[in-house]
Short mmCIF file of C-alpha atoms in Angstrom, two decimals:
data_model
loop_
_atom_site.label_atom_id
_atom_site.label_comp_id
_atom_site.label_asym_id
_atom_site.label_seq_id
_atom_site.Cartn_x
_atom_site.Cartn_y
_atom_site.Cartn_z
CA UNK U 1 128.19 -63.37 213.97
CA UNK U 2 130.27 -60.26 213.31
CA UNK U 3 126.47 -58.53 212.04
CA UNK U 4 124.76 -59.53 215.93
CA UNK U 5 128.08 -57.65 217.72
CA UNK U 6 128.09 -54.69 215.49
CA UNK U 7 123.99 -54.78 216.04
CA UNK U 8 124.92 -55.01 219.46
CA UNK U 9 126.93 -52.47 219.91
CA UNK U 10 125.06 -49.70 217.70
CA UNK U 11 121.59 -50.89 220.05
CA UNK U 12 124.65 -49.49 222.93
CA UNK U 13 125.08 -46.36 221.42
CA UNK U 14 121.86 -45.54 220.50
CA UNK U 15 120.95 -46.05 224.45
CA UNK U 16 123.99 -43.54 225.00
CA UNK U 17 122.34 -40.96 222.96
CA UNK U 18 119.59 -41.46 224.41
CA UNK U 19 121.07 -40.80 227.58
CA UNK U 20 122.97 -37.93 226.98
CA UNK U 21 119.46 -36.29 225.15
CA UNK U 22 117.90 -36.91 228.78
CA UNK U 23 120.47 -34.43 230.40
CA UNK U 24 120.69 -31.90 227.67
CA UNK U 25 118.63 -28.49 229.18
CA UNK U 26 118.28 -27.47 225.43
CA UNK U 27 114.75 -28.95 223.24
CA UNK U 28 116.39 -28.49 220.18
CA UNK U 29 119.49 -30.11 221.43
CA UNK U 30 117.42 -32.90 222.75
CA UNK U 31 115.67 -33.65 219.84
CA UNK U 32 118.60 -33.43 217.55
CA UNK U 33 120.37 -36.51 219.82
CA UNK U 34 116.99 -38.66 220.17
CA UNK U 35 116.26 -38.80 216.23
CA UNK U 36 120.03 -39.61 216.06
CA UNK U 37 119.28 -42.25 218.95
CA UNK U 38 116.34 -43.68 216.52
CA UNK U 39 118.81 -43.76 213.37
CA UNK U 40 121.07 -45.55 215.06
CA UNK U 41 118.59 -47.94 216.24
CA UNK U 42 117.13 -48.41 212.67
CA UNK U 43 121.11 -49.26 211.51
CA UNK U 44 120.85 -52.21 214.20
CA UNK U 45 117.89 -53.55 213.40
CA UNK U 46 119.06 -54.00 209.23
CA UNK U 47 121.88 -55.44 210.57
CA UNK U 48 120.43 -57.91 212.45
CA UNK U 49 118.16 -58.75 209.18
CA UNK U 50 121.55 -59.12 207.52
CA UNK U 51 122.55 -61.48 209.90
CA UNK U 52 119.37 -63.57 209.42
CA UNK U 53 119.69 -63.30 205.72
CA UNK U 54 123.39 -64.50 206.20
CA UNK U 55 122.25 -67.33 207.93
CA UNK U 56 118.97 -68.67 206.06
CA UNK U 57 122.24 -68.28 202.49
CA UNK U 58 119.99 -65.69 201.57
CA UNK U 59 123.09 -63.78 200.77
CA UNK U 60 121.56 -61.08 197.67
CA UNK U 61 119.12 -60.09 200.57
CA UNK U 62 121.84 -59.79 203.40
CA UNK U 63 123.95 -57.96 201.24
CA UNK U 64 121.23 -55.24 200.71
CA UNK U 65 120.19 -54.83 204.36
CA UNK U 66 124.03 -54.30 205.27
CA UNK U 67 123.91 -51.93 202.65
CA UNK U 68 120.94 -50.21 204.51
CA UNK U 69 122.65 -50.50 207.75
CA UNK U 70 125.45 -48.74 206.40
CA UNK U 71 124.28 -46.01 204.58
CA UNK U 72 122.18 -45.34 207.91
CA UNK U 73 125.08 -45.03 210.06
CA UNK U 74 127.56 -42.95 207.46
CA UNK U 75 125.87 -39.67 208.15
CA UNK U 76 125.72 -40.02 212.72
CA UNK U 77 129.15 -39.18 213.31
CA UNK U 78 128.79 -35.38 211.76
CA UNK U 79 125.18 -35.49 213.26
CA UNK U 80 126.46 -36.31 216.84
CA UNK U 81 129.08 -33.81 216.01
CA UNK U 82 126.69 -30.92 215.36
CA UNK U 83 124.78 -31.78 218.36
CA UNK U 84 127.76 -31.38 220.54
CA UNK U 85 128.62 -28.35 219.17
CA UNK U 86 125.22 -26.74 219.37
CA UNK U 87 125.07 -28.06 223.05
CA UNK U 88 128.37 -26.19 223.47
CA UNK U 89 127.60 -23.33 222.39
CA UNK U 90 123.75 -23.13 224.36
CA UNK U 91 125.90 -24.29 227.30
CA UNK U 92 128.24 -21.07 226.88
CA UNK U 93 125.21 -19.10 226.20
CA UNK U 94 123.50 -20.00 229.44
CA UNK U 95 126.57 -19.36 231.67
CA UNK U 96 127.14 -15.91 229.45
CA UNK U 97 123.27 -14.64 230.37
CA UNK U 98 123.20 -15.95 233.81
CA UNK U 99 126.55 -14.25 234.44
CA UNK U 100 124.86 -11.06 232.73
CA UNK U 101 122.10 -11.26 235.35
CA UNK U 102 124.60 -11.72 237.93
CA UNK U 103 126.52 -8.73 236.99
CA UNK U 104 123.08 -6.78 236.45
CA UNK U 105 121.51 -7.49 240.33
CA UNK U 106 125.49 -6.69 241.54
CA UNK U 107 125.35 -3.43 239.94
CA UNK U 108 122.09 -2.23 241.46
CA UNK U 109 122.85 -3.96 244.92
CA UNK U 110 126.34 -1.62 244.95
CA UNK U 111 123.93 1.63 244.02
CA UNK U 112 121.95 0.79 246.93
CA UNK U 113 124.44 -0.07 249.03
CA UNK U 114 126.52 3.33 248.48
CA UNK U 115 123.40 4.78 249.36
CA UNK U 116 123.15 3.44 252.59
CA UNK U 117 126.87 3.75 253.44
CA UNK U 118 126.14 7.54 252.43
CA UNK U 119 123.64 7.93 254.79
CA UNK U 120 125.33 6.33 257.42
CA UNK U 121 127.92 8.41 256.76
CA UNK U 122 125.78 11.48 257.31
CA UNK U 123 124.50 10.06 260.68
CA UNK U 124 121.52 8.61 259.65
CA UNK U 125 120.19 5.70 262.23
CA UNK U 126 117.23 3.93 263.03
CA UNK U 127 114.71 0.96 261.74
CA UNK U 128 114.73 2.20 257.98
CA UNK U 129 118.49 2.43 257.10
CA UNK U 130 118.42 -1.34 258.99
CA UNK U 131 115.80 -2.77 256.87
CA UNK U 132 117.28 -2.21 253.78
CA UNK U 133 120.88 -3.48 254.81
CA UNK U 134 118.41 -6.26 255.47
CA UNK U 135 116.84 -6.33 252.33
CA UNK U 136 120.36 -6.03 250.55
CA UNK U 137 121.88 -8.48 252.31
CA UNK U 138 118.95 -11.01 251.18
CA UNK U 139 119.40 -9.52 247.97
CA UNK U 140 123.00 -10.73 247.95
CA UNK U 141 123.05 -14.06 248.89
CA UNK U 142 120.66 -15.02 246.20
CA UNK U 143 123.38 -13.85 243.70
CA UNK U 144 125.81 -15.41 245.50
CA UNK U 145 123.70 -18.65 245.05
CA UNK U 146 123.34 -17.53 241.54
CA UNK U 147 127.08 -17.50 240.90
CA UNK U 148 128.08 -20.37 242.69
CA UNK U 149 125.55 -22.24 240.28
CA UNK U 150 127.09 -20.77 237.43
CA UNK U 151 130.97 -21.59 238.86
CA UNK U 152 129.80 -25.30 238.71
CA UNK U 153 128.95 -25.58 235.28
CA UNK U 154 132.23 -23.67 233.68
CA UNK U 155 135.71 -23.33 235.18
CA UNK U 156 136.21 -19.82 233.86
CA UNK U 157 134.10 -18.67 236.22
CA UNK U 158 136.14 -17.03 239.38
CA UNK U 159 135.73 -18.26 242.76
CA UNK U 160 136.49 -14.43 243.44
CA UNK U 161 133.31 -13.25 242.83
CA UNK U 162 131.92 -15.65 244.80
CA UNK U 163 134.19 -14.72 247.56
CA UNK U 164 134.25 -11.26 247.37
CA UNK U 165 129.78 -11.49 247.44
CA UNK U 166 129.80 -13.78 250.89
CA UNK U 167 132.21 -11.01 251.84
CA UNK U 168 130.07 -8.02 251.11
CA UNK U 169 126.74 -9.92 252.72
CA UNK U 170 128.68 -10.84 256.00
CA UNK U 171 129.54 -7.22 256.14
CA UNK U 172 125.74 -6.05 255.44
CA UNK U 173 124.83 -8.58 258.47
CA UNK U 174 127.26 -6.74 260.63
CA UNK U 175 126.18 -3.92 259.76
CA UNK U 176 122.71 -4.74 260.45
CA UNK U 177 123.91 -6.31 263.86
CA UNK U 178 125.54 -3.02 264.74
CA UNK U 179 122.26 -0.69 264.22
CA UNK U 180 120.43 -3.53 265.93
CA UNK U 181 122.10 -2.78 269.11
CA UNK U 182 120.76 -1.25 272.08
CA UNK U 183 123.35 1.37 271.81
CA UNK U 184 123.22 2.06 268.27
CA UNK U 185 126.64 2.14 266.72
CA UNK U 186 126.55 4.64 263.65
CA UNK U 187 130.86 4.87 262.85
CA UNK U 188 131.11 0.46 263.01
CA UNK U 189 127.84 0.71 261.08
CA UNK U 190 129.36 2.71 258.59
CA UNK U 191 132.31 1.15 257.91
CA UNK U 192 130.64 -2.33 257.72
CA UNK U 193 127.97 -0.61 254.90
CA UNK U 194 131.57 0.76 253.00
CA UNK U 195 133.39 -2.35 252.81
CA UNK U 196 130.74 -3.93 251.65
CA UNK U 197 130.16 -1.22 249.00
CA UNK U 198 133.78 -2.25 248.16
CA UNK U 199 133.10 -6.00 248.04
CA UNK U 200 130.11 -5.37 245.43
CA UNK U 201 132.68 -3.63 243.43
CA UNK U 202 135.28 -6.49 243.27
CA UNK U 203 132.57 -9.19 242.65
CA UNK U 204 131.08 -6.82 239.72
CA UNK U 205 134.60 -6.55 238.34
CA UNK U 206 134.68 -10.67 238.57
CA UNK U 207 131.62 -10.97 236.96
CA UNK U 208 132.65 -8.81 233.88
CA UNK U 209 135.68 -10.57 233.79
CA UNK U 210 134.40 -13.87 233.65
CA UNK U 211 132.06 -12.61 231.26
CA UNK U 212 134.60 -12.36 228.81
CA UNK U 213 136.20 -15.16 229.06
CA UNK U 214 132.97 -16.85 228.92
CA UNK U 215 132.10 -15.13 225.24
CA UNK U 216 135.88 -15.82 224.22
CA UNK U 217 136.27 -19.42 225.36
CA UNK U 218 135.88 -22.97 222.68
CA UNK U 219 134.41 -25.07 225.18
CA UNK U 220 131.44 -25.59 227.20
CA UNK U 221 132.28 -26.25 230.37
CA UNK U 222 136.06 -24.23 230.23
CA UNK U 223 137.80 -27.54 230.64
CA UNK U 224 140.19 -26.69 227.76
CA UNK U 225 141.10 -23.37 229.42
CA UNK U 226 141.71 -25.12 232.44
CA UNK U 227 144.19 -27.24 230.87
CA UNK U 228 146.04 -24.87 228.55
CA UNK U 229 146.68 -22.95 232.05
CA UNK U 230 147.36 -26.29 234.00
CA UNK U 231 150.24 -26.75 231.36
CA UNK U 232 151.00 -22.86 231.38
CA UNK U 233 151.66 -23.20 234.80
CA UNK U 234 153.91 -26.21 234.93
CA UNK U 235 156.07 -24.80 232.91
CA UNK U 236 156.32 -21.43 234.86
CA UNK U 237 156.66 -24.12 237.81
CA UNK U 238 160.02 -25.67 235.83
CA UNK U 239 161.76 -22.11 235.37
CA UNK U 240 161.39 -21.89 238.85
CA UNK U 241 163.21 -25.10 239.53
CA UNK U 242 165.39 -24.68 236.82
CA UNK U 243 166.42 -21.01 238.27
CA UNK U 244 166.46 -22.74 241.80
CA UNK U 245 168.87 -25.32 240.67
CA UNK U 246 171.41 -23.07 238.91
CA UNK U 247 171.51 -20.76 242.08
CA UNK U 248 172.67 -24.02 244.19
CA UNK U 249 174.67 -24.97 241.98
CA UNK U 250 176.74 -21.79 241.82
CA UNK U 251 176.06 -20.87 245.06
CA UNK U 252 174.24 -18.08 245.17
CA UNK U 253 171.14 -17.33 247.11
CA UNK U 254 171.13 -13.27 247.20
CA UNK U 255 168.13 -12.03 249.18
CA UNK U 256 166.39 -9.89 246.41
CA UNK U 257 166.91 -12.92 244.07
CA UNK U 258 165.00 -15.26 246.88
CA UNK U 259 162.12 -13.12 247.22
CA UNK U 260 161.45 -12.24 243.90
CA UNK U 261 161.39 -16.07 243.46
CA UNK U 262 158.83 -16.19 246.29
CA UNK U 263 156.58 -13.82 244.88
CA UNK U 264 156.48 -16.11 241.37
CA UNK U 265 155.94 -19.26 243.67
CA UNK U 266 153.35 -17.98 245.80
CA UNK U 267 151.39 -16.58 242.70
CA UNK U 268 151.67 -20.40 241.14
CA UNK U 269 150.02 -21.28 244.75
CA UNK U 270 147.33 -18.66 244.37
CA UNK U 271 146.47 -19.64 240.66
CA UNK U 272 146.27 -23.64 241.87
CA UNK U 273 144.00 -22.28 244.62
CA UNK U 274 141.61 -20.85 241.85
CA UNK U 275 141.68 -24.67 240.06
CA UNK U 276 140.95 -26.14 243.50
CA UNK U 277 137.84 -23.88 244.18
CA UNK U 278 136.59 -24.63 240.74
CA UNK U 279 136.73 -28.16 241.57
CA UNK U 280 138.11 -28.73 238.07
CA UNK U 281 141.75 -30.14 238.93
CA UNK U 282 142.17 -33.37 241.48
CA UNK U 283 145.13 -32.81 243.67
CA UNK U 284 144.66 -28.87 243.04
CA UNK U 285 144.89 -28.21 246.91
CA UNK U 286 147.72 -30.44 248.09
CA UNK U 287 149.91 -28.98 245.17
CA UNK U 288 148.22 -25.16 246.36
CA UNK U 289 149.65 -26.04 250.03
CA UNK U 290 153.41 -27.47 248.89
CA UNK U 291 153.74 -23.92 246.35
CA UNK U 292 152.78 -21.91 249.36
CA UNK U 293 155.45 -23.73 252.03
CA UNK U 294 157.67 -23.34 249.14
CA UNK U 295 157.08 -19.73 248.69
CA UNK U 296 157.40 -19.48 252.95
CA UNK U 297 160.45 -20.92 252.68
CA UNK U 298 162.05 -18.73 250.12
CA UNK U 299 160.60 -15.79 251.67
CA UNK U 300 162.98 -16.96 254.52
CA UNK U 301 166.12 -16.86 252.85
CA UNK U 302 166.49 -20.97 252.62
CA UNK U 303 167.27 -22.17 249.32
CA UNK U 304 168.86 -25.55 249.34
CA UNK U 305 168.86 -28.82 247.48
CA UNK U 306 166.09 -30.02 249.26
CA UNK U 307 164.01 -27.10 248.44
CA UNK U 308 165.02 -27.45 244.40
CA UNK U 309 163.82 -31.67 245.06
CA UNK U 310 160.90 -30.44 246.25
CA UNK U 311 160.39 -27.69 243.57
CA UNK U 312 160.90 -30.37 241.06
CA UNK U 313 158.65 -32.79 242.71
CA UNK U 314 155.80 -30.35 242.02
CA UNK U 315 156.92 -29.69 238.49
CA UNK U 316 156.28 -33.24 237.99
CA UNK U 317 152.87 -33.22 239.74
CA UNK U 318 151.66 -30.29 237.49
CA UNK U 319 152.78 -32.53 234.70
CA UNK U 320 151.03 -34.82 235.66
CA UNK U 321 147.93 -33.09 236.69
CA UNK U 322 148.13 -31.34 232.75
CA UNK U 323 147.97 -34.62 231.57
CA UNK U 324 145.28 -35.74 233.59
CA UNK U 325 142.89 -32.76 231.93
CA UNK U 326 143.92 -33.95 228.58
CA UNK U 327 143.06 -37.00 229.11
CA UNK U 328 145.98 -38.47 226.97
CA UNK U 329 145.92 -42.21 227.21
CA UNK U 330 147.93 -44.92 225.53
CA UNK U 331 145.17 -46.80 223.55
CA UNK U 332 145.42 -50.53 225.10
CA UNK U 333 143.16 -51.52 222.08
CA UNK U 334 145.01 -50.14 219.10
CA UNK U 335 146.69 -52.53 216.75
CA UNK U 336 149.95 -52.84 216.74
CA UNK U 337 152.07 -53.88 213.65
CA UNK U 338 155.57 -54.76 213.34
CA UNK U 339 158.11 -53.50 210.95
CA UNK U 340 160.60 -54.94 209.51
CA UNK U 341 164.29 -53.81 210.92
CA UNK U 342 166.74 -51.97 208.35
CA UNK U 343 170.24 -51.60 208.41
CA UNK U 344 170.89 -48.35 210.31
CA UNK U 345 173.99 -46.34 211.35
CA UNK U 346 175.10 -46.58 214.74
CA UNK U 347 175.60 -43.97 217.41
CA UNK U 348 177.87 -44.34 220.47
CA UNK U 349 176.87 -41.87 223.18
CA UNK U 350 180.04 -39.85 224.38
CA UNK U 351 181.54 -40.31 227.66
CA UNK U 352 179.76 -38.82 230.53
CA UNK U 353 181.09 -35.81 232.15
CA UNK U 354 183.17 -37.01 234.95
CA UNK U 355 182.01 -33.50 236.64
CA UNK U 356 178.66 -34.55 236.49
CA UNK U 357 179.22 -37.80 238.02
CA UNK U 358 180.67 -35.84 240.50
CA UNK U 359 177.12 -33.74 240.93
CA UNK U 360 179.78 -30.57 240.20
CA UNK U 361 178.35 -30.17 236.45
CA UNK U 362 176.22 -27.49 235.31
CA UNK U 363 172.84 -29.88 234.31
CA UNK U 364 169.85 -27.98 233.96
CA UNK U 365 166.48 -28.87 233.62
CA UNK U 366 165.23 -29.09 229.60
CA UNK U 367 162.87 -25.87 228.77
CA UNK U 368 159.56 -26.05 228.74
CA UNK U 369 159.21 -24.96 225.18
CA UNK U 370 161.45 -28.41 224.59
CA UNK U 371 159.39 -30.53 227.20
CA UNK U 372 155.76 -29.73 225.83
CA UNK U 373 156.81 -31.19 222.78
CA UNK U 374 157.12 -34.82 224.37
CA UNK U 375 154.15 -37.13 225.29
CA UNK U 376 153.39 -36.80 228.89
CA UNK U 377 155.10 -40.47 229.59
CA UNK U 378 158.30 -38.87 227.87
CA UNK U 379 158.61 -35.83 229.57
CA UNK U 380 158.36 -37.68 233.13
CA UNK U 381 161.32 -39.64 232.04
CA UNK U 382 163.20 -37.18 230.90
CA UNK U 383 162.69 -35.09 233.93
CA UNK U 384 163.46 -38.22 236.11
CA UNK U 385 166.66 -38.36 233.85
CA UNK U 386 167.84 -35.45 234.52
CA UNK U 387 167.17 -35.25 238.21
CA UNK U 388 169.42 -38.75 238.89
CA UNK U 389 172.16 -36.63 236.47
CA UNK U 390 171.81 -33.69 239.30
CA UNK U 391 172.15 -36.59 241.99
CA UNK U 392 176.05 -36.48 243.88
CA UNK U 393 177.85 -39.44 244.49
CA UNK U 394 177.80 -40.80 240.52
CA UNK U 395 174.27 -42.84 241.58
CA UNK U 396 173.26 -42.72 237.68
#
């Protein structure tokens, strides 16, 4: 009985790779997971000759088929695991060249584009300067279609780029518009051409940046990078509420102090914005939105206990969110065992501050080098903890 489920479930996974060798780009790739899909298949089928052999009592010939069945499967975990990695690593490949393309067609497109800004410039006007801003501005949107492509399949690619491209061909099309009109106008033709001379040159810069990261990153599709920045910026998210709660506390809430706090809030908000146009992070957007009315608010001068809840509120989201990219579950499935209890000293907890259950004492938020040690269950408590300790009225 225990041969059929294990027959069952290997017949499962070899369907899985066979899956997963169906949406693989690569041939080599491909093959590599389908003739693991067909070992896997020939494990099931001995076991399901040792489970005949079990039941005819044949047991010297059930024995050796299990045998079989095992020495089949021993060597598909390090298979599957070279497949991945070779996937990964044509995956980062791809998204490398195509960005090299990208960065390639930019290039030119900003040579031809200073060109025509040039001209303009000089006072050139009439149906040939037009029909290349037309040509460029075609030229354009294909590598805009190009990147956003590429932004799909890894995180580490910048919505920037993207950005900054639609920017420069909206600015082409005005410019065309302008030397279009009846009454030709040269100087709004000209600036149009310039700016979008200046667009090409922030999406190149993109581009190359992306590039890099690209070449320099461990995964495929940048989802690791995402998270070690998700948790990067949590914690830059708790020394803001940590610095917000202190200044309460002691009562101070000097201007330049409030606006260099802005600034680090509203370049959290910007940085979520980036995770939200990469589509990589749920929730991205609302937490993008609450940093920014943070950040307005601070940039007002209004620093109050509300505004440290709230700041703390999103410290917990981004938590939250961090553990959501890791993917850290509590295995439901795992065996537990018991242990036997030991005599053990004792430890009373002191008495609690009577200032604190006041909500006069100095409590302050745990680091974040002390938090990230926790499991992402722990570290909500603990924050929870400590934000019924800041509580007035002696609630805890």
């Amino acid at each position: 009985s225990q041969e059929q489920q294990l027959a069952k479930r290997t017949d499962s996974l070899g369907a899985a790779l066979d899956r997963a060798a169906d949406k693989v780009p690569a041939d080599n790739t491909r093959q590599g997971l389908q003739q693991v899909a067909e070992q896997a298949r020939d494990a099931a089928a001995k076991m399901r000759e040792a489970a005949t052999s079990a039941k005819d009592g044949n047991q010297p010939k059930a024995k050796e088929a299990g045998e079989a069945a095992e020495k089949a499967l021993s060597p598909l975990e390090e298979k599957i695991r070279q497949q991945r990695e070779q996937m990964q690593a044509q995956m980062r490949k791809d998204v490398s060249q195509g960005l090299e393309r990208a960065l390639q067609e930019t290039s030119r497109l900003a040579q031809r584009q200073m060109a025509i800004a040039q001209a303009l410039d000089r006072g050139a006007i009439g149906a040939q300067p037009r029909v290349e801003e037309g040509l460029l501005e075609e030229g354009t949107g294909k590598v805009l279609q190009q990147v956003l492509t590429l932004g799909g399949k890894n995180a580490l690619v910048s919505p920037q780029a993207a950005t900054a491209l639609a920017a420069a061909r909206d600015m082409m099309r005005a410019a065309v518009d302008a030397m279009s009109a009846v009454n030709s106008v040269r100087r709004a033709a000209a600036e149009q051409s310039n700016e979008a001379v200046d667009a090409l040159a922030v999406a190149a810069f993109q581009l190359m940046a992306a590039k890099e990261k690209v070449d320099g990153s461990r995964s495929a599709s940048g989802m690791q990078e995402a998270m070690e920045q998700m948790q990067k910026m949590a914690g830059q998210q708790g020394q803001l509420a940590q610095q917000g709660e202190g200044m309460v506390q002691q009562g101070q809430s000097g201007l330049e102090q409030l606006m260099q706090m802005a600034i680090r809030q509203r370049a959290l908000a910007q940085q979520l914005d980036r995770l939200r146009a990469r589509g990589m992070l749920p929730g991205a957007g609302e937490m993008a939105r609450e940093a920014k009315d943070l950040a307005r608010t601070l940039e007002a001068g209004r620093l109050t206990r509300e505004t440290v809840n709230r700041q703390q509120r999103l410290f917990k989201k981004m938590l939250d969110a961090g553990r959501t990219l890791q993917g850290e579950e509590d295995d439901q499935n795992k065996e537990r065992r018991s242990t036997t209890a030991t005599d053990a000293a004792t430890r009373t907890p002191a008495l609690l501050d009577p200032r604190i259950r006041s909500g006069q004492g100095d409590v302050r938020l745990p680091s974040w080098d002390m938090l990230q040690r926790l499991s992402p269950d722990d570290r909500r408590r603990v924050i929870d903890y400590f934000r019924r300790l800041t509580d007035a009225g002696g609630r805890q």
